[in-house]
Short mmCIF file of C-alpha atoms and ligand atoms in Angstrom, two decimals:
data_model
loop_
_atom_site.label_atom_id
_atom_site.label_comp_id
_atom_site.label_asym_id
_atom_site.label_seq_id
_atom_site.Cartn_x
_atom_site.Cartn_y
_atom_site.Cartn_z
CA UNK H 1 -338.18 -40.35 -71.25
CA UNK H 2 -334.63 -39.57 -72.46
CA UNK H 3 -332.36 -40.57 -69.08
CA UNK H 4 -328.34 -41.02 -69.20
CA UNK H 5 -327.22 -44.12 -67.96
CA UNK H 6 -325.68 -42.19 -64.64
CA UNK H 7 -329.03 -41.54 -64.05
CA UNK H 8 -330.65 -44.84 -64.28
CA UNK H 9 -327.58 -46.95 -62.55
CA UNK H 10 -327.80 -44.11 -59.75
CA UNK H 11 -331.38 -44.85 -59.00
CA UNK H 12 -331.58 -48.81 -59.19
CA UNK H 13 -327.78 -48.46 -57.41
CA UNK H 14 -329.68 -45.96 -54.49
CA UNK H 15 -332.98 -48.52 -54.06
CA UNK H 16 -330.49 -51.28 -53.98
CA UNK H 17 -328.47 -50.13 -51.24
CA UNK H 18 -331.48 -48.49 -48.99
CA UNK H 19 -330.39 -45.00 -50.26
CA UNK H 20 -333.40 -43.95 -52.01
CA UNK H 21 -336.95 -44.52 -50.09
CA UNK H 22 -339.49 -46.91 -51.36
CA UNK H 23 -341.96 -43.99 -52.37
CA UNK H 24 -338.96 -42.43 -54.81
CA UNK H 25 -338.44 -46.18 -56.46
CA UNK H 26 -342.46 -46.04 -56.90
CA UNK H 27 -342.77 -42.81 -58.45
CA UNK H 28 -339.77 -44.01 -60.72
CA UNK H 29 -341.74 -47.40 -61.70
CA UNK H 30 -344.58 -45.79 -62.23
CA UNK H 31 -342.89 -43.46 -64.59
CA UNK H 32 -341.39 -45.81 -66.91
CA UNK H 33 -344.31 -48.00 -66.58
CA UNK H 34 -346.55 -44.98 -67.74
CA UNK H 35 -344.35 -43.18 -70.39
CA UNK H 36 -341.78 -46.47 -71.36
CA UNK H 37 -338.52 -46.24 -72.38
CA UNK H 38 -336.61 -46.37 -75.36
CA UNK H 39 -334.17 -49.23 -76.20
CA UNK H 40 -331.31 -47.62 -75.10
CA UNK H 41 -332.92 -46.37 -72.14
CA UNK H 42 -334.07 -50.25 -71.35
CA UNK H 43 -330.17 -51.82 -72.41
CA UNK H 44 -329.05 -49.20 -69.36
CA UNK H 45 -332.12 -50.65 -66.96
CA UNK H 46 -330.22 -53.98 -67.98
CA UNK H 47 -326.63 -52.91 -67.84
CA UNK H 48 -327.52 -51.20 -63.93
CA UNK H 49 -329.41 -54.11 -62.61
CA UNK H 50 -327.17 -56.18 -64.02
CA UNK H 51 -324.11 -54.63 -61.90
CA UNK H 52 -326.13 -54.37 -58.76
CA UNK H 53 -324.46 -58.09 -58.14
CA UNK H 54 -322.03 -60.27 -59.76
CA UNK H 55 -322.21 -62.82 -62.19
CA UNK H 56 -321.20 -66.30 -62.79
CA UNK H 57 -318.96 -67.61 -65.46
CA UNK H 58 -319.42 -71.17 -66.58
CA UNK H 59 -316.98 -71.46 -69.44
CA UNK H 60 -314.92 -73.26 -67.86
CA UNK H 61 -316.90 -76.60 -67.83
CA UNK H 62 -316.70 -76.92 -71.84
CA UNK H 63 -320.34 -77.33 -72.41
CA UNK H 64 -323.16 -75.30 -73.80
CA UNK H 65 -324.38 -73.13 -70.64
CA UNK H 66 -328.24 -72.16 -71.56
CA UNK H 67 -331.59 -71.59 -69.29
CA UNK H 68 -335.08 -71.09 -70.01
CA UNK H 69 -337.55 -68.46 -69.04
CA UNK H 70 -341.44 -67.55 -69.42
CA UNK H 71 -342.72 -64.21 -68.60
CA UNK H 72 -345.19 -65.77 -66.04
CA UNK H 73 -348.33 -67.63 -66.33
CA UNK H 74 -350.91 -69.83 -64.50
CA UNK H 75 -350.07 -73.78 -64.18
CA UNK H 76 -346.71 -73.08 -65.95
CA UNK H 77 -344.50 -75.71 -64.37
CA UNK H 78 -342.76 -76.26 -67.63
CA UNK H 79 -339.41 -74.96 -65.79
CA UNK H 80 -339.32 -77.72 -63.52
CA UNK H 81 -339.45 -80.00 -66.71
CA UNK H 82 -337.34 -78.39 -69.18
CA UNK H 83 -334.56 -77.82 -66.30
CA UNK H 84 -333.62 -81.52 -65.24
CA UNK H 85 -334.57 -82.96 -69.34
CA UNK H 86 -331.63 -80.12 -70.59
CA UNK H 87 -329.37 -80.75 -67.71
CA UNK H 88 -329.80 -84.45 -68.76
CA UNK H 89 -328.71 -83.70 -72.04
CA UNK H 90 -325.27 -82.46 -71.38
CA UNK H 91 -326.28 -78.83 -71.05
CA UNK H 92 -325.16 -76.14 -68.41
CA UNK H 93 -328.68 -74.54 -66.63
CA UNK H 94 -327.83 -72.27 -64.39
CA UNK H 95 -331.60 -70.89 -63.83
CA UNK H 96 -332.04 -67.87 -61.21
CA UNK H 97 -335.61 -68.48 -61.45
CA UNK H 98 -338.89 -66.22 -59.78
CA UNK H 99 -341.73 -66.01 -56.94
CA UNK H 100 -344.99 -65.15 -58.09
CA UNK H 101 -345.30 -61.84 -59.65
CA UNK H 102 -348.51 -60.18 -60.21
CA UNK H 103 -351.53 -62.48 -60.81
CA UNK H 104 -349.00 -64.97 -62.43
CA UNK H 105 -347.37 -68.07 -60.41
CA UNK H 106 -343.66 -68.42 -59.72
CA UNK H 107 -341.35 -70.78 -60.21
CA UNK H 108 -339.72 -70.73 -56.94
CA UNK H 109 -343.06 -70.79 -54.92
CA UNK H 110 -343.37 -74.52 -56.63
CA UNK H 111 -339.48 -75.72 -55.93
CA UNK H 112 -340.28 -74.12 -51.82
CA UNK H 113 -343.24 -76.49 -51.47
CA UNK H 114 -340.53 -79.30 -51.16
CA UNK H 115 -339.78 -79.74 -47.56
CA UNK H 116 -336.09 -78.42 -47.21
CA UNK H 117 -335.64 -77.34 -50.94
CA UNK H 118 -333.44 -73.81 -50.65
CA UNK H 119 -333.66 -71.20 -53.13
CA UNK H 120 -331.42 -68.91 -51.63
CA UNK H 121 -328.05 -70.36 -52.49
CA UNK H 122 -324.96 -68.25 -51.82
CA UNK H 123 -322.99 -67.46 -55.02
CA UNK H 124 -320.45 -70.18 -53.87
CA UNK H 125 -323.28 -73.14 -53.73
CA UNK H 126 -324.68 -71.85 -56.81
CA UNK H 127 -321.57 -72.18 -58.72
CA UNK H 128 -320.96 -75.79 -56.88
CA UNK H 129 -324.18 -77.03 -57.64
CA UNK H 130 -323.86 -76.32 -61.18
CA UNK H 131 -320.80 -77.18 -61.28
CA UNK H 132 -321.29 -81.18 -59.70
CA UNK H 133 -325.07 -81.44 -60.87
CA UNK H 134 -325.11 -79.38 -64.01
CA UNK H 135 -328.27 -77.71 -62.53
CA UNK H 136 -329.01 -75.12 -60.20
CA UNK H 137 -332.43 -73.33 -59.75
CA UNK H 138 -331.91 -70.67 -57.18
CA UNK H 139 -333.16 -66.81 -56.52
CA UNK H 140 -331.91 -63.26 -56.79
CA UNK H 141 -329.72 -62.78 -53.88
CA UNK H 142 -327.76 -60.01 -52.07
CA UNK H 143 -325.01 -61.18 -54.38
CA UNK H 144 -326.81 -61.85 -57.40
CA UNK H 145 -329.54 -59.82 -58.83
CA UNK H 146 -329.97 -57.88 -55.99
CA UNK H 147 -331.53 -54.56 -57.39
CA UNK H 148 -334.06 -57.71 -59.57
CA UNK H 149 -334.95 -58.86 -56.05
CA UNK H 150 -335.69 -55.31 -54.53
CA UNK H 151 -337.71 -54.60 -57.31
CA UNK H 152 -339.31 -57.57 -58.23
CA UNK H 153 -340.97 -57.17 -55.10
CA UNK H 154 -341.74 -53.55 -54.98
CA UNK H 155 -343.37 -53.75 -58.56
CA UNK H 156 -345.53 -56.48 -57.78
CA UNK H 157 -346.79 -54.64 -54.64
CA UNK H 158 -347.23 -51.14 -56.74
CA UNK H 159 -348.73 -52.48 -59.94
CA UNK H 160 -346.03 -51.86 -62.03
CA UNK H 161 -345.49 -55.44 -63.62
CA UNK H 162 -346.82 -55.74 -67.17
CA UNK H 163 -344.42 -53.12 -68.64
CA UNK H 164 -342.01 -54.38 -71.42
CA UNK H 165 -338.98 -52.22 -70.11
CA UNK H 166 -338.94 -53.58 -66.78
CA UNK H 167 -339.94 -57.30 -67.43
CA UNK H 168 -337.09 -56.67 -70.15
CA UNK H 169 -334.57 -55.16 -67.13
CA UNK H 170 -336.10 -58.11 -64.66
CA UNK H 171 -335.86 -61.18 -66.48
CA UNK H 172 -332.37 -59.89 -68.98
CA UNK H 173 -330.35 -58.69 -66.26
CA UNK H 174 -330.85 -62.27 -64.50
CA UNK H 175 -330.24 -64.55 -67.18
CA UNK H 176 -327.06 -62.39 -68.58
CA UNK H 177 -326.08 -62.53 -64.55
CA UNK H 178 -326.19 -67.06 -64.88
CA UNK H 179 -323.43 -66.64 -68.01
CA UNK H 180 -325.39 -68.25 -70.57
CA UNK H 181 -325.03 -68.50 -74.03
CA UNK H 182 -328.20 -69.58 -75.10
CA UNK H 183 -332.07 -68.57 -74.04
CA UNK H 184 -335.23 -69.93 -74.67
CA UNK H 185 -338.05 -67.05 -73.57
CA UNK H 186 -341.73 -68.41 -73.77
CA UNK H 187 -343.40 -65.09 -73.96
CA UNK H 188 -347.32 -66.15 -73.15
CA UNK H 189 -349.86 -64.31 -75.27
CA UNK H 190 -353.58 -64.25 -74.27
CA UNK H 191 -355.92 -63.10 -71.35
CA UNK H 192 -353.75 -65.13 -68.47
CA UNK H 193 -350.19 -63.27 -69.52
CA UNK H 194 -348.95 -59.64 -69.19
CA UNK H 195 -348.82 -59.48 -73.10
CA UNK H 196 -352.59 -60.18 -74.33
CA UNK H 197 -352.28 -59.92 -77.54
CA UNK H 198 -349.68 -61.33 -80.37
CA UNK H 199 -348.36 -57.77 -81.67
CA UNK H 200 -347.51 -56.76 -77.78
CA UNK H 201 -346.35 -60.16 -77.36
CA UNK H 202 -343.96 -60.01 -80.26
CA UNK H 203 -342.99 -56.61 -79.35
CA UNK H 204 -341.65 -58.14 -75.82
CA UNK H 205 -340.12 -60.82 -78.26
CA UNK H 206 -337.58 -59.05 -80.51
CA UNK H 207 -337.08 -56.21 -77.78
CA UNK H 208 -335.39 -59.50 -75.38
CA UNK H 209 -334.01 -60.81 -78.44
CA UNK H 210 -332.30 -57.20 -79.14
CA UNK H 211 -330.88 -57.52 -75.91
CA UNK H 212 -329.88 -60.74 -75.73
CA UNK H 213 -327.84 -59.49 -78.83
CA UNK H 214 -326.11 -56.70 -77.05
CA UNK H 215 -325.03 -58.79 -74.29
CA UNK H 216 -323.81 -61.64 -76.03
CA UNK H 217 -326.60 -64.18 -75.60
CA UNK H 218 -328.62 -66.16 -78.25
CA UNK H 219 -332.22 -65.74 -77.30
CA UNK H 220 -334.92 -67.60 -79.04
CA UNK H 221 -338.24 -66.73 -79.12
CA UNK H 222 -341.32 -68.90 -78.36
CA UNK H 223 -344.73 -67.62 -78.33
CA UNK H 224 -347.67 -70.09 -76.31
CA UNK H 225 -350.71 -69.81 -75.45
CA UNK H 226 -351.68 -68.56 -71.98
CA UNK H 227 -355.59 -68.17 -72.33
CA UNK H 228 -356.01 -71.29 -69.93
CA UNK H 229 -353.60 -72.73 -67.22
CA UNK H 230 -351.27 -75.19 -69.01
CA UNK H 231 -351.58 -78.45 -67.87
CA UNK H 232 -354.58 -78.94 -65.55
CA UNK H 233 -352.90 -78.19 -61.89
CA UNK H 234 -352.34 -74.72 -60.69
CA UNK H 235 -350.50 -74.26 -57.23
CA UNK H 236 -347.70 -74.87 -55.83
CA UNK H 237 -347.34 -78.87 -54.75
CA UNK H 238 -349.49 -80.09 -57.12
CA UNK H 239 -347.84 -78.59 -60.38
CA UNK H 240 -344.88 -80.08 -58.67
CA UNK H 241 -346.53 -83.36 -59.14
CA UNK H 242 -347.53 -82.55 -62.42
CA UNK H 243 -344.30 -81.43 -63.44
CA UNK H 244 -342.94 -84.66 -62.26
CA UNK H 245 -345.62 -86.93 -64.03
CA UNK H 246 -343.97 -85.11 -67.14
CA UNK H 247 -340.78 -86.13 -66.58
CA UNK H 248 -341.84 -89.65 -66.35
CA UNK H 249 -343.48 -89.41 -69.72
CA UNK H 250 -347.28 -88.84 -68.81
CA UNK H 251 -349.24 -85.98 -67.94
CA UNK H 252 -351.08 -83.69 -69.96
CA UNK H 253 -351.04 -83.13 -73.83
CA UNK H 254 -350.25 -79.43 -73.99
CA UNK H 255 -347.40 -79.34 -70.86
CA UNK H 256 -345.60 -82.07 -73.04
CA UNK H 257 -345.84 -80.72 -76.13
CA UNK H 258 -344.47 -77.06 -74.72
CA UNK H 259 -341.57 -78.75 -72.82
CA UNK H 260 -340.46 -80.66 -76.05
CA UNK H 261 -340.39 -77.69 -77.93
CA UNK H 262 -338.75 -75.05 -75.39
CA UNK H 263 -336.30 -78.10 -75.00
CA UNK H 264 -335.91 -78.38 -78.49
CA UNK H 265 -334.89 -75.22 -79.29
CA UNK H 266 -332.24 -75.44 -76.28
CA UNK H 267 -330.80 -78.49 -78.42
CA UNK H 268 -330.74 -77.14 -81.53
CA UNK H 269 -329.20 -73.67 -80.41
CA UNK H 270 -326.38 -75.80 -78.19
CA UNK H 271 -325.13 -77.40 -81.58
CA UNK H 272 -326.18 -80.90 -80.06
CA UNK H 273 -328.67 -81.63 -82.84
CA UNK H 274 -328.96 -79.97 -86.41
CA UNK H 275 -333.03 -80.86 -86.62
CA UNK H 276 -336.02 -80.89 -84.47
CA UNK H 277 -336.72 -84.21 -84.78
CA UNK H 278 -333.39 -85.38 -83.42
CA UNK H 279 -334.23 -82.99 -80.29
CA UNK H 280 -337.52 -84.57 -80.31
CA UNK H 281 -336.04 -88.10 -80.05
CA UNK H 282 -332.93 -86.97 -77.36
CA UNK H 283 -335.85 -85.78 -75.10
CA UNK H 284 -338.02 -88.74 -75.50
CA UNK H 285 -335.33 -90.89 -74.89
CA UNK H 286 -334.44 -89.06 -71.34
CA UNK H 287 -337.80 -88.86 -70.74
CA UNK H 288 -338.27 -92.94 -71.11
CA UNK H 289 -335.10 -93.85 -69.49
CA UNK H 290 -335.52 -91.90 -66.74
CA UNK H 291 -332.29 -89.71 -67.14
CA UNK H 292 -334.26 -86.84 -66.90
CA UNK H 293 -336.25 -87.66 -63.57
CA UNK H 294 -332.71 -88.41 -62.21
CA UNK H 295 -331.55 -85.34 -62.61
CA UNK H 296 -334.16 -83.70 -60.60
CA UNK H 297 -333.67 -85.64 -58.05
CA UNK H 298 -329.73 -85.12 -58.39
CA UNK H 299 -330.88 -81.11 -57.82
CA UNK H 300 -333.57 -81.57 -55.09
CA UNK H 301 -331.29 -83.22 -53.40
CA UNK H 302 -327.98 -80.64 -53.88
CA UNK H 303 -329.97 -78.19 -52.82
CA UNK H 304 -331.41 -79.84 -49.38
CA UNK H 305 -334.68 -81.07 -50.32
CA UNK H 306 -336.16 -83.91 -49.58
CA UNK H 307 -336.11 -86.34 -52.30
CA UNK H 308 -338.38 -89.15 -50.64
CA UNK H 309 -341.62 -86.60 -52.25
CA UNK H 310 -340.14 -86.47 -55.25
CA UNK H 311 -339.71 -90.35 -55.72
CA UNK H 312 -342.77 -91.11 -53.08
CA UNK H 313 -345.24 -88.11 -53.76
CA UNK H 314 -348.31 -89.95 -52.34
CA UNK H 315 -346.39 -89.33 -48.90
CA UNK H 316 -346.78 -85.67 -48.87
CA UNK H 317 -349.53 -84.43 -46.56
CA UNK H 318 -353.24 -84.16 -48.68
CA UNK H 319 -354.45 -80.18 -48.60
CA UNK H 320 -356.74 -80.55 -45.56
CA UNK H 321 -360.24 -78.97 -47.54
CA UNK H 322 -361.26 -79.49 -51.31
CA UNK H 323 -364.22 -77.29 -52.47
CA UNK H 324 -365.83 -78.64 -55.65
CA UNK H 325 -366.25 -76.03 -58.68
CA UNK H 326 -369.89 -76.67 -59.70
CA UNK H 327 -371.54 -75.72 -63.30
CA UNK H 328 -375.19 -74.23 -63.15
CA UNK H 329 -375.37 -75.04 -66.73
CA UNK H 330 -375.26 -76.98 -69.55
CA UNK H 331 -372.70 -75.90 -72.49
CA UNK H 332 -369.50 -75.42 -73.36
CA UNK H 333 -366.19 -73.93 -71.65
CA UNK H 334 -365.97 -70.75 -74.14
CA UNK H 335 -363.21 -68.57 -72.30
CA UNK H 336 -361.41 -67.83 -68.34
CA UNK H 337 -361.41 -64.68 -66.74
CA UNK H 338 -357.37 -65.71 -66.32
CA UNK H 339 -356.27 -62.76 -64.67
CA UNK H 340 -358.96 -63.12 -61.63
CA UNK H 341 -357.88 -67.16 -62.03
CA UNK H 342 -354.77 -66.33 -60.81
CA UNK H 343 -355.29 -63.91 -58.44
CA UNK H 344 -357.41 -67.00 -57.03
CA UNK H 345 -354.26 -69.48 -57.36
CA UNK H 346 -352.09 -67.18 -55.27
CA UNK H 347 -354.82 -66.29 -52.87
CA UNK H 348 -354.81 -70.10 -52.33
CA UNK H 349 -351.05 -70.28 -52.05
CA UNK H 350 -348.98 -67.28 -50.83
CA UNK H 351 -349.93 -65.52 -47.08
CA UNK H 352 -348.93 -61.85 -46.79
CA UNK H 353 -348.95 -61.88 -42.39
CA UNK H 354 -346.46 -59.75 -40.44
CA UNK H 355 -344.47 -58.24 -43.57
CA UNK H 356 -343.58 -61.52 -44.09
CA UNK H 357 -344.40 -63.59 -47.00
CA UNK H 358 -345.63 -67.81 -46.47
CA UNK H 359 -346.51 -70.44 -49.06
CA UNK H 360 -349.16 -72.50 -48.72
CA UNK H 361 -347.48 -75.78 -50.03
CA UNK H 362 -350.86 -77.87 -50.65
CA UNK H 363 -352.86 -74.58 -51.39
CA UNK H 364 -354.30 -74.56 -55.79
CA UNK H 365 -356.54 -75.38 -57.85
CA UNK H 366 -357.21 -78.80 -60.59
CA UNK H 367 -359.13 -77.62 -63.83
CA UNK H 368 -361.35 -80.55 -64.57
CA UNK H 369 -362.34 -78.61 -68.08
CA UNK H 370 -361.10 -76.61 -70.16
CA UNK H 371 -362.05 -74.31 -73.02
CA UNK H 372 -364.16 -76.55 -75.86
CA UNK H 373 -365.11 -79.15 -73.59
CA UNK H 374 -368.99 -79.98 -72.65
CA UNK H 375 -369.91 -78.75 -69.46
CA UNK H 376 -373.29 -80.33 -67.49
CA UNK H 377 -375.18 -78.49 -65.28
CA UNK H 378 -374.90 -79.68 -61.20
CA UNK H 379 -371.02 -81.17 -62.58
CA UNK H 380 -367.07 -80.16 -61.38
CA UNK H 381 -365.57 -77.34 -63.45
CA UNK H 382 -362.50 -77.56 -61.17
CA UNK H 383 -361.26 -78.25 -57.40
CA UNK H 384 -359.94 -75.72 -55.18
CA UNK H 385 -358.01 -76.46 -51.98
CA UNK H 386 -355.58 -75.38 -49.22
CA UNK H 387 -355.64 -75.15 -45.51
CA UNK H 388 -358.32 -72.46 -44.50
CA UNK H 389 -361.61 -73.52 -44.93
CA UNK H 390 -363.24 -70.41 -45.45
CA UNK H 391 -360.91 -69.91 -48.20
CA UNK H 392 -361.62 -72.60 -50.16
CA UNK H 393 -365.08 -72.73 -50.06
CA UNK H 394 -365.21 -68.76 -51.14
CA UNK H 395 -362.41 -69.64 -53.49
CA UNK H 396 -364.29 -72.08 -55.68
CA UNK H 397 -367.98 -70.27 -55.30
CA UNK H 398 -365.88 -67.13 -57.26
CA UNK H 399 -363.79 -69.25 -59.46
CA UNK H 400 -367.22 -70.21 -60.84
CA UNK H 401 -367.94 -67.00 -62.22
CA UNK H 402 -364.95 -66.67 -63.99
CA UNK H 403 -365.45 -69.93 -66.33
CA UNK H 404 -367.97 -68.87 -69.65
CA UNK H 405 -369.75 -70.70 -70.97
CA UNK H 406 -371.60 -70.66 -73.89
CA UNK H 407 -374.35 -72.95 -75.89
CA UNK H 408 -372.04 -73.51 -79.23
CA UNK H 409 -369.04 -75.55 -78.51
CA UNK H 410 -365.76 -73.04 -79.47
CA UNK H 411 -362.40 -74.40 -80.86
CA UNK H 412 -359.69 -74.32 -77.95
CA UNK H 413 -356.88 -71.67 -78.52
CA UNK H 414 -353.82 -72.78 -80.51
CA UNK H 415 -351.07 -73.65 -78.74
CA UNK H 416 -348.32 -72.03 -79.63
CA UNK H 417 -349.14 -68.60 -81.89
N1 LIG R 501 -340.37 -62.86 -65.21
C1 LIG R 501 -339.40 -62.12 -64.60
O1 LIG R 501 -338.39 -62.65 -64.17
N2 LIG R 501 -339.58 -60.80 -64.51
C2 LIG R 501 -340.67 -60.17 -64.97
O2 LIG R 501 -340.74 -58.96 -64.86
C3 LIG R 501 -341.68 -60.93 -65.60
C4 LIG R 501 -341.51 -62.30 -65.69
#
């Protein structure tokens, strides 16, 4: 496609503004997502949806003003960790963060499971927030992002997600929108992520470093591993309380080790630290004294949540059904069928009814194994639960059939690629 930039700004300007119907936006989408576009085709998807809104300007405070961003997952809380640890350290995280998208989970799902929690900040509480906490994670608005939160929405309803110039125009046009200087992008590879294999993955990679160039903003690039939910809760509430076992220095092996080194790349491109292992020991050190958890807090509460689940998350009502995930074999975990996983995960947790769109706060699923680990016939794979029954139950009798597993034990994935 070869489109002058009046062209693209005066369709994502139309769509934005009601001028253009839904059905001319699709046909659009589906174009680009069929034929692509080239870069300077993408740097004008940017540049348009980028001036749908307005952006912030954080120079003023005198620190380094940075975010972090994954292009979606399953069980990827690391957000809600990396966030509060880099706000801890003196940094500037202005994060306009997601709902789900596709079969992936969204950041802002998890942060709406806290009673009160708003995501919908005006432009003046956004710049407050950051401004007295240091943090703000918040969504596209009528003011910012708008044209990213009109189309966000309409690609994930027309199958139009996994396409590198519009994930590049979604997720670049946000973060240039927060005025950051720095970015740390965990593009997932594997079955579980739009890009499933390394060369697409690294393809996504330089093409948001590229731009990151062209609008002023340092983007790093980290690459992990998204052929099994990180960590072992996937949902909304519960990879809130995963997220905040993390912060207090427990919690899984492979959530820790991808927060410390999203966060460590954060340090090293803010000038704080000139090695790794100096980030390393910063974020430990937060992490131990609590600085970190404090800071979460110091945002949940900004932005009207209630804190007393955050610092009390036994409190919070129990998901009224569990359905046990049962093997009918003996073996070995060799792979997930991650796409269907998290097509189950939002089943559990988002509620189309009415044109409207609900959360199911307590609705997800707890992976009791995962890939190389022994498996025994009549034993848990995983939990499901929610609210519905029904749901549930059918929810963990298909999950079953998406876990393989074979007779030779198989080495998991690495973690980072
Ligand atoms: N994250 C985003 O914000 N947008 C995408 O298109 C994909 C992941």
């Amino acid at each position: 496609m070869k489109l002058p930039q009046t062209e693209i700004s005066s369709i994502i300007e139309q769509y934005t503004n009601d001028n253009i119907s839904e059905q001319e936006m699709t046909s659009w989408l589906k174009t680009v997502y069929k034929e692509g576009l080239t870069h300077e085709e993408t740097d004008r998807v940017v540049k348009a949806m980028l001036d749908s809104g307005e952006t912030f300007d954080f120079s003023h405070l005198g620190k380094f003003v940075a975010d972090k961003h994954s292009t979606g997952g399953i069980g990827d809380k690391v957000s809600l960790v990396v966030g509060p640890l880099m706000a801890a350290a003196g940094l500037i995280i202005p994060m306009i963060a997601g709902r789900s998208l596709g079969h992936t989970g969204g950041t802002l799902d998890k942060l709406q499971s806290i009673p009160g929690y708003r995501d919908d900040l005006s432009m003046e509480e956004f710049q407050k927030t950051v401004e007295t906490v240091g943090i703000v994670m918040s969504g596209q608005t009528k003011e910012v992002c708008p044209a990213d939160q009109k189309m966000y929405d309409l690609r994930d309803r027309t199958g139009t997600v996994d396409s590198i110039p519009l994930i590049c125009g979604s997720i670049m046009s946000k973060k240039i929108a927060e005025g950051i200087q720095g970015l740390v992008m965990d593009v997932k590879v594997g079955s579980g992520a739009f890009m499933k294999t390394v060369e697409e993955a690294a393809v996504l990679g330089s093409e948001l470093k590229r731009i990151g160039k062209q609008f002023g903003v340092n983007v790093n690039i980290v690459h992990s591993d998204m052929n099994q939910p990180l960590g072992n809760e996937a949902g909304l509430w519960n990879e809130v309380v995963e997220a905040l076992s993390c912060l207090l220095g427990e919690g899984p092996d492979d959530l820790k080790k991808v927060v410390l080194e999203l966060g460590s790349r954060l340090l090293l491109q803010s000038g704080k630290v000139s090695f790794v292992e100096e980030a390393m020991e910063i974020q430990t050190q937060l992490i131990s004294n609590g600085k970190a958890m404090e800071k979460l807090v110091e945002m949940v509460a900004a932005q009207g949540g209630d804190i007393s689940v955050i610092e009390n998350p036994e409190n919070y009502p129990a998901p009224a059904f569990e359905a046990e995930v049962i093997s009918n074999q003996d073996g070995f975990i060799d792979s997930m069928e991650m796409v269907g996983v998290g097509i189950l995960v939002n089943r559990l947790t988002i509620r189309h009814a009415n044109n409207k769109r609900e959360i199911e706060s307590t609705g997800g699923i707890r992976f009791l194994k995962k890939i190389g680990d022994d498996v025994r016939n009549g034993k848990p794979l995983a939990i499901c639960f929610g609210s519905n029954e029904d749901e549930v139950f059918s929810t963990a009798e298909e999950l079953k059939s998406l876990f393989n597993i074979s007779e030779e034990r198989i080495d998991p994935p690495p973690l980072f690629y």
